[in-house]
């Protein structure tokens, strides 16, 4: 199967080529990504949703991350990348329903599947207030291991270092033909999240309070 291709950029934001995904992460080329954070209002306050990455992912497998996100494939615009929300979560979304939360420069290194990676991204970040219960989502099994929600204020306290863990409810992704996912309770700690900068998480979380 042919590899996905990404456009890569120099420090001034000028496109300098198109490269296979593996090479982008092996050599640390700067590329673009789309982030969509989903929150909902409940009788217990505003909740934020995190996805759990599948163990097969080539960066930070098994970690908790943005509700829906993905790289821009070669030739795509940020508006094209809104497709990631429906692909990963089964919820159709239009770009005009999202609120821009700005751009984040991201850099991380690590090892996955025995390979070292260097991930350098310019991330276009959006928020979405969507009042749906967890069981309304249909997760893309290949990409998403589960979907979890927790109190937005709890998430802020966690990343500010005020508490060690937070309660969460989750669903696992289901294979084709399986019955509806059942909600279960768990807890999340900082070490389980993709290591974006804490200040970037907090800036986004605080902006999501205002949606």
C-alpha positions as a printed Julia matrix, in Angstrom:
211×3 Matrix{Float64}:
   0.0    0.0    0.0
   1.4    3.41  -0.94
   2.31   5.78   1.86
   0.43   8.99   2.6
   2.27  12.07   1.3
   2.71  15.32   3.25
   3.71  18.77   2.05
   6.73  20.04   4.02
   7.74  23.63   4.79
  10.72  25.79   5.74
  10.83  28.04   8.8
   9.29  30.9    6.8
   6.25  28.79   5.96
   7.18  28.23   2.33
   6.48  24.82   0.85
   9.72  23.04  -0.02
   8.52  19.63  -1.15
   6.22  16.63  -0.78
   7.5   13.63   1.19
   6.15  10.23   2.4
   4.86  10.16   5.98
   7.63   7.87   7.3
  10.35  10.18   5.97
   8.62  13.26   7.43
   8.71  11.74  10.91
  12.15  10.16  10.5
  13.84  13.41   9.43
  11.7   15.89  11.37
  10.38  17.88   8.44
   7.94  20.66   9.33
   4.39  19.82   8.22
   0.82  20.96   8.95
  -1.9   19.41  11.07
  -5.55  20.02  12.01
  -6.8   19.83  15.62
 -10.45  19.83  16.7
 -11.31  19.92  20.41
 -14.91  19.02  21.27
 -16.68  20.1   24.46
 -20.28  19.69  25.59
 -22.49  21.17  28.28
 -24.06  18.85  30.84
 -25.92  19.19  34.1
 -22.53  18.69  35.8
 -20.78  21.49  33.91
 -18.8   21.58  30.68
 -17.05  18.37  29.59
 -14.05  17.96  27.28
 -13.47  14.92  25.06
 -10.13  13.16  24.54
  -9.4   10.35  22.15
  -7.11   7.48  23.04
  -4.71   6.73  20.2
  -4.49   3.19  18.89
  -1.43   1.16  19.86
  -0.52   0.92  16.16
   0.04   4.7   15.76
   3.49   5.79  14.58
   3.72   8.57  17.17
   2.7    8.24  20.84
   0.67   5.03  20.56
  -1.85   4.44  23.33
  -1.71   8.04  24.62
  -4.63  10.39  25.2
  -4.85  13.25  22.74
  -6.96  15.86  20.95
 -10.59  14.87  20.32
  -9.96  14.59  16.57
  -6.83  15.5   14.66
  -4.76  14.64  11.65
  -2.04  15.7    9.27
  -2.86  17.61   6.13
  -2.19  15.32   3.18
  -0.31  16.73   0.19
  -2.36  19.44  -1.52
  -4.92  19.74   1.27
  -6.01  22.98   2.93
  -6.98  23.31   6.58
 -10.62  23.44   5.47
 -10.19  20.08   3.69
  -8.85  18.54   6.9
 -12.17  18.96   8.73
 -12.85  15.5    7.26
 -10.8   14.1   10.16
 -13.68  14.64  12.58
 -16.1   12.45  10.64
 -13.42   9.89   9.77
 -12.3    9.42  13.38
 -15.54  10.03  15.3
 -18.34   9.34  12.83
 -19.8   12.85  13.22
 -20.2   15.03  10.09
 -18.87  18.55  10.71
 -18.61  21.7    8.57
 -15.71  24.1    8.91
 -18.12  27.01   9.54
 -19.32  25.23  12.7
 -15.84  25.38  14.24
 -14.19  28.24  16.14
 -10.54  28.97  15.44
  -8.36  28.8   18.56
  -5.2   29.85  16.77
  -2.02  28.13  15.66
   0.44  26.14  17.8
   4.01  25.22  16.89
   4.65  21.67  18.08
   7.84  19.63  18.46
   8.28  16.2   20.01
  10.55  13.15  19.73
  10.11   9.56  20.77
  10.08   5.93  19.71
   7.15   3.9   18.37
   7.23   0.43  16.85
  10.99   0.33  17.3
  11.5    3.49  15.21
  12.63   6.88  16.43
  10.48   9.8   15.29
  10.81  13.59  15.21
   7.44  15.31  14.96
   7.48  19.0   13.95
   4.08  20.47  13.17
   2.29  23.74  12.68
  -1.09  22.92  14.21
  -4.27  24.74  13.19
  -6.5   24.46  16.25
 -10.31  24.64  16.44
 -12.98  24.23  19.1
 -16.47  22.78  18.72
 -19.36  22.9   21.2
 -21.37  19.76  20.45
 -23.89  18.49  22.97
 -23.83  14.79  22.15
 -23.36  11.89  24.59
 -20.39   9.56  24.15
 -22.57   6.78  22.76
 -23.48   8.94  19.73
 -19.93   8.66  18.37
 -18.8    5.91  15.98
 -15.06   5.56  16.36
 -12.63   4.67  13.57
 -11.14   1.47  14.98
  -7.88   1.74  12.97
  -7.05   5.14  14.47
  -8.97   5.56  17.72
  -8.89   3.08  20.62
 -11.48   4.96  22.67
 -13.16   8.27  23.46
 -13.19   9.75  26.95
 -14.76  12.79  28.58
 -13.97  14.59  31.79
 -14.81  17.9   33.39
 -13.14  20.82  31.65
 -12.28  22.42  35.0
 -10.8   19.11  36.16
  -8.62  19.0   33.03
  -7.39  22.52  33.73
  -6.56  21.6   37.34
  -4.65  18.51  36.16
  -2.45  20.44  33.72
  -1.9   23.23  36.24
  -0.44  20.58  38.56
  -3.08  21.0   41.27
  -4.23  17.34  41.2
  -2.62  14.04  40.16
  -5.52  12.45  38.28
  -9.04  13.18  37.12
 -12.18  11.02  36.82
 -13.35  10.26  33.29
 -15.98   8.26  31.43
 -15.09   6.41  28.24
 -16.12   4.13  25.42
 -13.96   1.69  23.45
 -13.98   1.59  19.66
 -16.08  -1.31  18.38
 -15.58  -3.72  15.54
 -18.08  -3.73  12.67
 -21.32  -5.39  13.74
 -20.66  -5.23  17.48
 -23.29  -3.88  19.85
 -23.31  -0.28  20.99
 -20.37   0.75  23.15
 -20.96   0.78  26.89
 -19.75   3.68  28.99
 -17.24   2.86  31.73
 -15.52   4.94  34.41
 -11.77   5.41  34.78
  -9.19   8.05  35.72
  -6.55   9.89  33.71
  -3.11  11.17  34.75
  -0.69  13.56  33.03
   1.68  10.76  32.03
  -1.03   9.24  29.81
  -1.31  12.27  27.51
   0.64  13.11  24.37
   3.39  15.49  25.6
   2.23  18.72  24.04
   3.42  21.7   26.1
   1.31  22.1   29.21
   0.86  25.81  28.43
  -0.55  24.89  25.01
  -3.05  22.49  26.56
  -4.06  25.13  29.1
  -4.43  27.9   26.52
  -6.78  25.71  24.51
  -8.74  24.49  27.56
  -9.32  28.03  28.8
 -10.45  29.14  25.34
 -12.9   26.22  25.26
 -14.6   27.63  28.38
 -15.68  30.6   26.26
 -17.25  28.74  23.31
